[in-house]
mmCIF file of C-alpha atoms in Angstrom:
data_model
loop_
_atom_site.group_PDB
_atom_site.id
_atom_site.type_symbol
_atom_site.label_atom_id
_atom_site.label_comp_id
_atom_site.label_asym_id
_atom_site.label_seq_id
_atom_site.Cartn_x
_atom_site.Cartn_y
_atom_site.Cartn_z
ATOM 1 C CA ARG B 25 3.986 -0.953 -27.502
ATOM 2 C CA GLU B 26 0.406 -2.077 -26.255
ATOM 3 C CA LEU B 27 1.680 -2.207 -22.160
ATOM 4 C CA ALA B 28 2.998 1.702 -22.951
ATOM 5 C CA ALA B 29 -0.330 2.499 -24.871
ATOM 6 C CA PHE B 30 -2.169 1.126 -21.763
ATOM 7 C CA ALA B 31 -0.507 2.981 -19.110
ATOM 8 C CA VAL B 32 -0.787 6.409 -21.305
ATOM 9 C CA ALA B 33 -4.611 5.471 -21.070
ATOM 10 C CA MET B 34 -4.372 4.713 -17.255
ATOM 11 C CA GLU B 35 -2.339 7.929 -16.599
ATOM 12 C CA HIS B 36 -5.414 9.848 -18.399
ATOM 13 C CA LEU B 37 -7.625 8.987 -16.540
ATOM 14 C CA ILE B 38 -6.092 9.005 -13.220
ATOM 15 C CA HIS B 39 -5.356 12.881 -14.215
ATOM 16 C CA GLU B 40 -8.865 12.907 -14.652
ATOM 17 C CA GLU B 41 -10.070 11.793 -11.933
ATOM 18 C CA THR B 42 -8.183 14.029 -9.774
ATOM 19 C CA TYR B 43 -9.418 17.033 -11.726
ATOM 20 C CA GLY B 44 -12.889 15.972 -11.013
ATOM 21 C CA ILE B 45 -13.116 15.701 -7.747
ATOM 22 C CA LEU B 46 -10.606 19.286 -7.063
ATOM 23 C CA ARG B 47 -13.388 20.822 -9.407
ATOM 24 C CA LYS B 48 -16.258 19.733 -7.311
ATOM 25 C CA VAL B 49 -14.300 20.533 -3.900
ATOM 26 C CA PHE B 50 -13.596 24.137 -4.786
ATOM 27 C CA GLU B 51 -17.746 24.580 -6.433
ATOM 28 C CA LEU B 52 -18.280 22.753 -2.606
ATOM 29 C CA LEU B 53 -15.999 25.175 -1.113
ATOM 30 C CA GLU B 54 -17.647 28.157 -2.883
ATOM 31 C CA LEU B 55 -13.542 29.023 -4.883
ATOM 32 C CA PRO B 56 -13.746 30.285 -8.013
ATOM 33 C CA THR B 57 -11.059 28.263 -10.575
ATOM 34 C CA ASP B 58 -10.490 30.955 -12.837
ATOM 35 C CA VAL B 59 -8.428 32.980 -10.321
ATOM 36 C CA ASP B 60 -5.546 32.325 -8.617
ATOM 37 C CA LEU B 61 -6.203 32.056 -4.876
ATOM 38 C CA PRO B 62 -4.748 32.752 -1.070
ATOM 39 C CA VAL B 63 -2.480 30.028 0.219
ATOM 40 C CA GLN B 64 -4.720 29.758 3.114
ATOM 41 C CA LYS B 65 -7.912 28.899 0.803
ATOM 42 C CA VAL B 66 -5.863 25.934 -0.891
ATOM 43 C CA ALA B 67 -4.799 24.449 2.159
ATOM 44 C CA ASP B 68 -8.560 24.449 3.055
ATOM 45 C CA ALA B 69 -9.330 23.105 -0.474
ATOM 46 C CA LEU B 70 -6.453 20.215 -0.662
ATOM 47 C CA ASP B 71 -7.569 19.364 3.045
ATOM 48 C CA ALA B 72 -11.056 18.819 2.031
ATOM 49 C CA TYR B 73 -9.303 16.708 -1.031
ATOM 50 C CA ALA B 74 -7.770 14.228 1.465
ATOM 51 C CA ILE B 75 -10.376 13.192 3.362
ATOM 52 C CA PHE B 76 -12.654 12.521 0.314
ATOM 53 C CA LEU B 77 -9.726 10.952 -0.916
ATOM 54 C CA LEU B 78 -8.256 8.997 1.719
ATOM 55 C CA THR B 79 -11.946 7.921 3.896
ATOM 56 C CA ARG B 80 -13.502 6.093 0.757
ATOM 57 C CA LYS B 81 -14.286 3.114 1.777
ATOM 58 C CA ASP B 82 -15.917 1.366 -1.309
ATOM 59 C CA GLU B 83 -14.087 2.224 -4.974
ATOM 60 C CA ASN B 84 -17.062 0.672 -6.750
ATOM 61 C CA ALA B 85 -19.239 3.635 -4.786
ATOM 62 C CA ALA B 86 -19.123 7.081 -6.755
ATOM 63 C CA TYR B 87 -17.292 9.665 -3.971
ATOM 64 C CA GLU B 88 -19.847 11.795 -2.235
ATOM 65 C CA ILE B 89 -18.789 14.935 -2.272
ATOM 66 C CA THR B 90 -21.267 16.958 0.166
ATOM 67 C CA GLU B 91 -21.089 19.268 3.382
ATOM 68 C CA GLN B 92 -22.062 16.782 5.176
ATOM 69 C CA ALA B 93 -19.393 14.005 4.134
ATOM 70 C CA LEU B 94 -16.619 16.630 4.969
ATOM 71 C CA SER B 95 -18.405 17.038 8.145
ATOM 72 C CA LYS B 96 -17.792 13.385 8.476
ATOM 73 C CA GLY B 97 -14.486 13.476 7.469
ATOM 74 C CA ARG B 98 -13.044 15.732 9.327
ATOM 75 C CA GLN B 99 -14.618 14.092 12.259
ATOM 76 C CA ARG B 100 -13.182 10.388 11.410
ATOM 77 C CA PHE B 101 -9.725 12.104 10.837
ATOM 78 C CA GLU B 102 -9.562 14.119 13.981
ATOM 79 C CA GLU B 103 -10.962 11.059 16.107
ATOM 80 C CA ASP B 104 -8.712 8.395 14.546
ATOM 81 C CA GLN B 105 -5.424 10.479 14.427
ATOM 82 C CA ASP B 106 -4.254 7.838 11.998
ATOM 83 C CA ALA B 107 -0.508 7.890 11.335
ATOM 84 C CA PHE B 108 -0.960 7.842 7.389
ATOM 85 C CA TRP B 109 -3.781 10.572 7.190
ATOM 86 C CA VAL B 110 -1.709 13.000 9.609
ATOM 87 C CA LEU B 111 1.493 12.378 6.933
ATOM 88 C CA CYS B 112 -0.810 12.954 4.169
ATOM 89 C CA ILE B 113 -2.066 16.578 5.199
ATOM 90 C CA GLN B 114 1.382 17.501 6.218
ATOM 91 C CA ARG B 115 2.982 16.557 2.521
ATOM 92 C CA LEU B 116 0.126 18.495 1.075
ATOM 93 C CA ARG B 117 0.267 21.389 3.272
ATOM 94 C CA GLY B 118 4.157 21.142 2.999
ATOM 95 C CA SER B 119 3.794 21.799 -0.920
ATOM 96 C CA LEU B 120 2.839 24.470 -0.331
ATOM 97 C CA ALA B 121 6.361 25.983 1.351
ATOM 98 C CA THR B 122 7.141 26.246 -2.291
ATOM 99 C CA THR B 123 4.385 28.111 -3.845
ATOM 100 C CA GLY B 124 3.962 31.944 -3.746
ATOM 101 C CA ASP B 125 1.556 33.441 -1.846
ATOM 102 C CA SER B 126 -1.105 32.912 -4.243
ATOM 103 C CA VAL B 127 -2.048 30.236 -6.206
ATOM 104 C CA ALA B 128 -3.719 29.012 -9.282
ATOM 105 C CA PHE B 129 -5.959 25.825 -10.014
ATOM 106 C CA ALA B 130 -3.747 24.584 -12.585
ATOM 107 C CA GLU B 131 -0.747 24.296 -9.826
ATOM 108 C CA VAL B 132 -2.907 22.754 -7.263
ATOM 109 C CA GLN B 133 -4.317 20.177 -9.599
ATOM 110 C CA GLY B 134 -0.425 19.305 -9.865
ATOM 111 C CA ILE B 135 0.508 19.698 -6.386
ATOM 112 C CA ALA B 136 -2.797 17.052 -6.144
ATOM 113 C CA GLU B 137 -1.566 14.374 -8.379
ATOM 114 C CA ALA B 138 2.205 14.638 -6.981
ATOM 115 C CA PHE B 139 0.946 13.855 -4.078
ATOM 116 C CA GLU B 140 -1.124 10.983 -5.827
ATOM 117 C CA GLN B 141 2.537 9.353 -6.780
ATOM 118 C CA SER B 142 3.712 9.740 -2.807
ATOM 119 C CA LEU B 143 1.273 8.026 -1.648
ATOM 120 C CA GLY B 144 2.635 4.269 -1.893
ATOM 121 C CA GLY B 145 5.476 5.388 -0.564
ATOM 122 C CA LEU B 146 3.796 7.197 2.587
ATOM 123 C CA TYR B 147 1.640 3.518 2.937
ATOM 124 C CA GLU B 148 4.556 1.512 3.187
ATOM 125 C CA GLN B 149 6.163 4.048 5.824
ATOM 126 C CA THR B 150 3.100 4.408 8.422
ATOM 127 C CA VAL B 151 1.493 1.486 7.476
ATOM 128 C CA CYS B 152 3.162 -1.776 6.252
ATOM 129 C CA ASN B 153 6.545 -1.328 7.666
ATOM 130 C CA PRO B 154 4.983 -1.519 11.051
ATOM 131 C CA ARG B 155 2.912 -4.059 10.642
ATOM 132 C CA ARG B 156 5.262 -6.179 8.603
ATOM 133 C CA LYS B 157 7.555 -5.921 12.531
ATOM 134 C CA GLN B 158 4.811 -6.381 14.527
ATOM 135 C CA LEU B 159 4.033 -9.669 12.582
ATOM 136 C CA LEU B 160 7.605 -10.775 12.372
ATOM 137 C CA SER B 161 8.558 -10.011 15.548
ATOM 138 C CA GLN B 162 5.913 -13.163 16.947
ATOM 139 C CA GLY B 163 7.930 -15.600 16.510
ATOM 140 C CA ALA B 164 9.759 -18.626 13.720
ATOM 141 C CA CYS B 165 7.251 -19.940 11.328
ATOM 142 C CA ASP B 166 5.996 -22.953 11.025
ATOM 143 C CA SER B 167 7.632 -26.058 8.888
ATOM 144 C CA GLU B 168 4.283 -24.806 6.092
ATOM 145 C CA GLY B 169 6.244 -21.502 6.655
ATOM 146 C CA ARG B 170 2.997 -20.038 8.399
ATOM 147 C CA MET B 171 3.371 -17.304 11.909
ATOM 148 C CA PRO B 172 1.516 -17.006 14.702
ATOM 149 C CA SER B 173 0.171 -13.614 14.586
ATOM 150 C CA LYS B 174 -0.913 -13.231 18.055
ATOM 151 C CA GLY B 175 -1.643 -9.541 19.234
ATOM 152 C CA VAL B 176 -1.297 -8.216 15.497
ATOM 153 C CA PRO B 177 -4.135 -5.893 15.496
ATOM 154 C CA TRP B 178 -6.577 -6.323 12.514
ATOM 155 C CA ASP B 179 -8.346 -4.309 10.915
ATOM 156 C CA ALA B 180 -11.102 -6.768 8.941
ATOM 157 C CA ILE B 181 -10.456 -10.203 9.630
ATOM 158 C CA ASP B 182 -10.241 -11.880 6.551
ATOM 159 C CA PRO B 183 -11.724 -15.473 5.733
ATOM 160 C CA LEU B 184 -8.402 -17.135 6.449
ATOM 161 C CA ASN B 185 -8.264 -19.939 3.861
ATOM 162 C CA ASN B 186 -5.682 -17.791 1.681
ATOM 163 C CA LEU B 187 -3.794 -16.566 4.436
ATOM 164 C CA GLY B 188 -2.903 -19.547 6.384
ATOM 165 C CA GLY B 189 -5.758 -20.815 8.769
ATOM 166 C CA PRO B 190 -6.822 -20.457 12.649
ATOM 167 C CA SER B 191 -4.270 -22.226 14.750
ATOM 168 C CA THR B 192 -5.869 -23.984 18.057
ATOM 169 C CA GLY B 193 -6.298 -21.875 21.039
ATOM 170 C CA SER B 194 -8.192 -18.802 21.253
ATOM 171 C CA ASP B 195 -10.779 -17.395 18.053
ATOM 172 C CA HIS B 196 -7.860 -14.590 17.634
ATOM 173 C CA ASP B 197 -4.934 -16.831 17.362
ATOM 174 C CA TYR B 198 -4.443 -17.300 13.404
ATOM 175 C CA GLN B 199 -1.282 -18.770 11.551
ATOM 176 C CA VAL B 200 -0.697 -16.599 8.388
ATOM 177 C CA TYR B 201 1.388 -16.741 5.326
ATOM 178 C CA PHE B 202 3.619 -13.880 5.748
ATOM 179 C CA ALA B 203 3.306 -13.048 2.293
ATOM 180 C CA ASN B 204 -0.277 -13.352 1.614
ATOM 181 C CA TRP B 205 -1.293 -11.550 4.939
ATOM 182 C CA MET B 206 0.535 -8.731 3.752
ATOM 183 C CA LEU B 207 -1.193 -8.774 0.410
ATOM 184 C CA SER B 208 -4.784 -9.262 1.687
ATOM 185 C CA ALA B 209 -7.353 -6.860 1.452
ATOM 186 C CA GLN B 210 -7.327 -5.016 5.064
ATOM 187 C CA HIS B 211 -3.781 -3.757 3.576
ATOM 188 C CA CYS B 212 -5.127 -1.327 1.342
ATOM 189 C CA GLY B 213 -5.956 1.995 2.451
ATOM 190 C CA VAL B 214 -6.658 3.947 -0.703
ATOM 191 C CA LYS B 215 -9.208 2.703 -2.690
ATOM 192 C CA THR B 216 -10.226 5.202 -6.433
ATOM 193 C CA ASP B 217 -11.711 3.916 -9.333
ATOM 194 C CA PHE B 218 -8.453 3.884 -11.138
ATOM 195 C CA TYR B 219 -5.816 2.401 -8.767
ATOM 196 C CA MET B 220 -5.643 0.735 -4.859
ATOM 197 C CA ILE B 221 -2.639 1.955 -2.381
ATOM 198 C CA CYS B 222 -2.003 -1.825 -0.266
ATOM 199 C CA CYS B 223 0.788 -3.468 0.777
ATOM 200 C CA ALA B 224 3.822 -4.296 -1.583
ATOM 201 C CA ASN B 225 4.608 -7.745 -1.808
ATOM 202 C CA PRO B 226 7.411 -8.383 0.670
ATOM 203 C CA CYS B 227 8.813 -11.175 -1.691
ATOM 204 C CA GLU B 228 8.881 -9.730 -4.972
ATOM 205 C CA ASP B 229 12.784 -7.499 -4.965
ATOM 206 C CA ILE B 230 14.261 -11.231 -3.760
ATOM 207 C CA LEU B 231 12.762 -12.678 -6.696
ATOM 208 C CA ASP B 232 13.597 -9.915 -8.964
ATOM 209 C CA ARG B 233 17.151 -10.881 -7.368
ATOM 210 C CA ILE B 234 16.617 -13.977 -7.886
ATOM 211 C CA GLU B 235 15.342 -13.767 -11.550
ATOM 212 C CA HIS B 236 18.399 -11.278 -12.029
ATOM 213 C CA ASP B 237 21.096 -14.156 -10.615
ATOM 214 C CA ILE B 238 20.152 -17.006 -12.181
ATOM 215 C CA ALA B 239 19.200 -15.302 -15.708
ATOM 216 C CA SER B 240 18.042 -19.039 -17.502
ATOM 217 C CA PRO B 241 14.714 -20.434 -17.638
ATOM 218 C CA TYR B 242 16.290 -23.955 -16.263
ATOM 219 C CA ILE B 243 18.310 -23.966 -12.976
ATOM 220 C CA GLY B 244 20.137 -27.004 -11.417
ATOM 221 C CA LEU B 245 20.323 -27.825 -7.813
ATOM 222 C CA GLU B 246 24.025 -26.420 -7.261
ATOM 223 C CA LYS B 247 22.649 -22.760 -9.044
ATOM 224 C CA ILE B 248 19.809 -23.131 -6.950
ATOM 225 C CA GLN B 249 21.787 -23.647 -3.238
ATOM 226 C CA ALA B 250 24.677 -21.105 -4.397
ATOM 227 C CA THR B 251 21.894 -18.100 -4.898
ATOM 228 C CA ALA B 252 19.717 -19.403 -1.652
ATOM 229 C CA ALA B 253 23.073 -18.879 0.275
ATOM 230 C CA VAL B 254 23.822 -15.385 -1.427
ATOM 231 C CA LEU B 255 20.421 -14.246 -0.490
ATOM 232 C CA GLY B 256 20.435 -15.227 2.687
ATOM 233 C CA ASN B 257 23.097 -12.968 3.315
ATOM 234 C CA SER B 258 21.482 -10.109 1.151
ATOM 235 C CA TRP B 259 19.937 -6.559 2.413
ATOM 236 C CA SER B 260 16.749 -7.404 0.826
ATOM 237 C CA ALA B 261 16.313 -10.489 2.624
ATOM 238 C CA SER B 262 17.349 -9.636 5.745
ATOM 239 C CA SER B 263 15.387 -5.805 5.795
ATOM 240 C CA MET B 264 12.170 -7.383 4.374
ATOM 241 C CA LEU B 265 11.838 -10.890 6.334
ATOM 242 C CA GLY B 266 14.019 -10.446 9.417
ATOM 243 C CA SER B 267 16.626 -12.736 10.855
ATOM 244 C CA HIS B 268 14.282 -15.917 10.982
ATOM 245 C CA PHE B 269 13.801 -16.426 7.473
ATOM 246 C CA LYS B 270 16.844 -14.725 6.380
ATOM 247 C CA SER B 271 18.742 -17.787 8.081
ATOM 248 C CA ARG B 272 15.823 -20.182 5.953
ATOM 249 C CA ILE B 273 16.821 -19.045 2.923
ATOM 250 C CA GLY B 274 20.119 -19.308 3.015
ATOM 251 C CA ASP B 275 20.391 -22.668 5.046
ATOM 252 C CA SER B 276 21.067 -25.748 2.246
ATOM 253 C CA ARG B 277 19.480 -28.599 4.053
ATOM 254 C CA GLU B 278 16.376 -26.126 3.284
ATOM 255 C CA VAL B 279 16.613 -25.625 -0.131
ATOM 256 C CA ASP B 280 17.218 -29.281 -0.725
ATOM 257 C CA SER B 281 14.037 -30.086 1.169
ATOM 258 C CA LEU B 282 12.320 -27.766 -1.050
ATOM 259 C CA VAL B 283 13.750 -28.959 -4.118
ATOM 260 C CA GLY B 284 13.263 -32.433 -3.870
ATOM 261 C CA LYS B 285 9.575 -31.942 -2.468
ATOM 262 C CA ALA B 286 9.067 -29.733 -5.955
ATOM 263 C CA VAL B 287 10.747 -32.466 -7.947
ATOM 264 C CA THR B 288 8.366 -35.252 -6.581
ATOM 265 C CA ALA B 289 5.573 -33.077 -7.511
ATOM 266 C CA GLN B 290 6.522 -33.340 -11.345
ATOM 267 C CA PRO B 291 4.089 -34.654 -13.418
#
């Protein structure tokens, strides 16, 4: 019940944030909110809304909805041609295809809110999945589960203590834990006051499958081995982790080794 109340409160806050941004965008473009507008005017407003939403870097700073900020944002869009941004603009403009010749402000807000709900999927498609594939293509992981990241583009290199740590070699020859790297701050592309759009945990589907199959607070070695064998052939493991990790999940020797370490580590 408390969780449901929290979800309703967050939904209301996000709704108010979207409304506030759109109101300021309409004021900036000198567009009225109390009459229906031609589709092209609405398209211009939605483009500006997307620029302010997607180019914000600091979630703790106020939205700067000014002519200067809009000009800088447009320039950044044109120079970067970021696949995520391009798809976002296409999605927003495509939403207008189902409207009439004129659009009311309330309908514009509905389009914006539906767009924000789709941001996670768009980000996974254009940013997260390509980065996963690129990292997984670098080769097998070491005995600690770290993977080489040479050749993988870094938007910003975070301190690597939590990601795996540098290997010997050049300053950019790092080894990273796959999930930790994918969940690092550099993989967050949208930052609002109430949520961020980041890459999903690549192991979440696999952990859900394990919990579903085990359905018990306790588990023996045989059950662990059987569950791991099934996961090694599952669609989720294959698509999210690649062939090398897939084979390790289903390797009974690997399972025995990990279980042994876990038992030894118990106080």
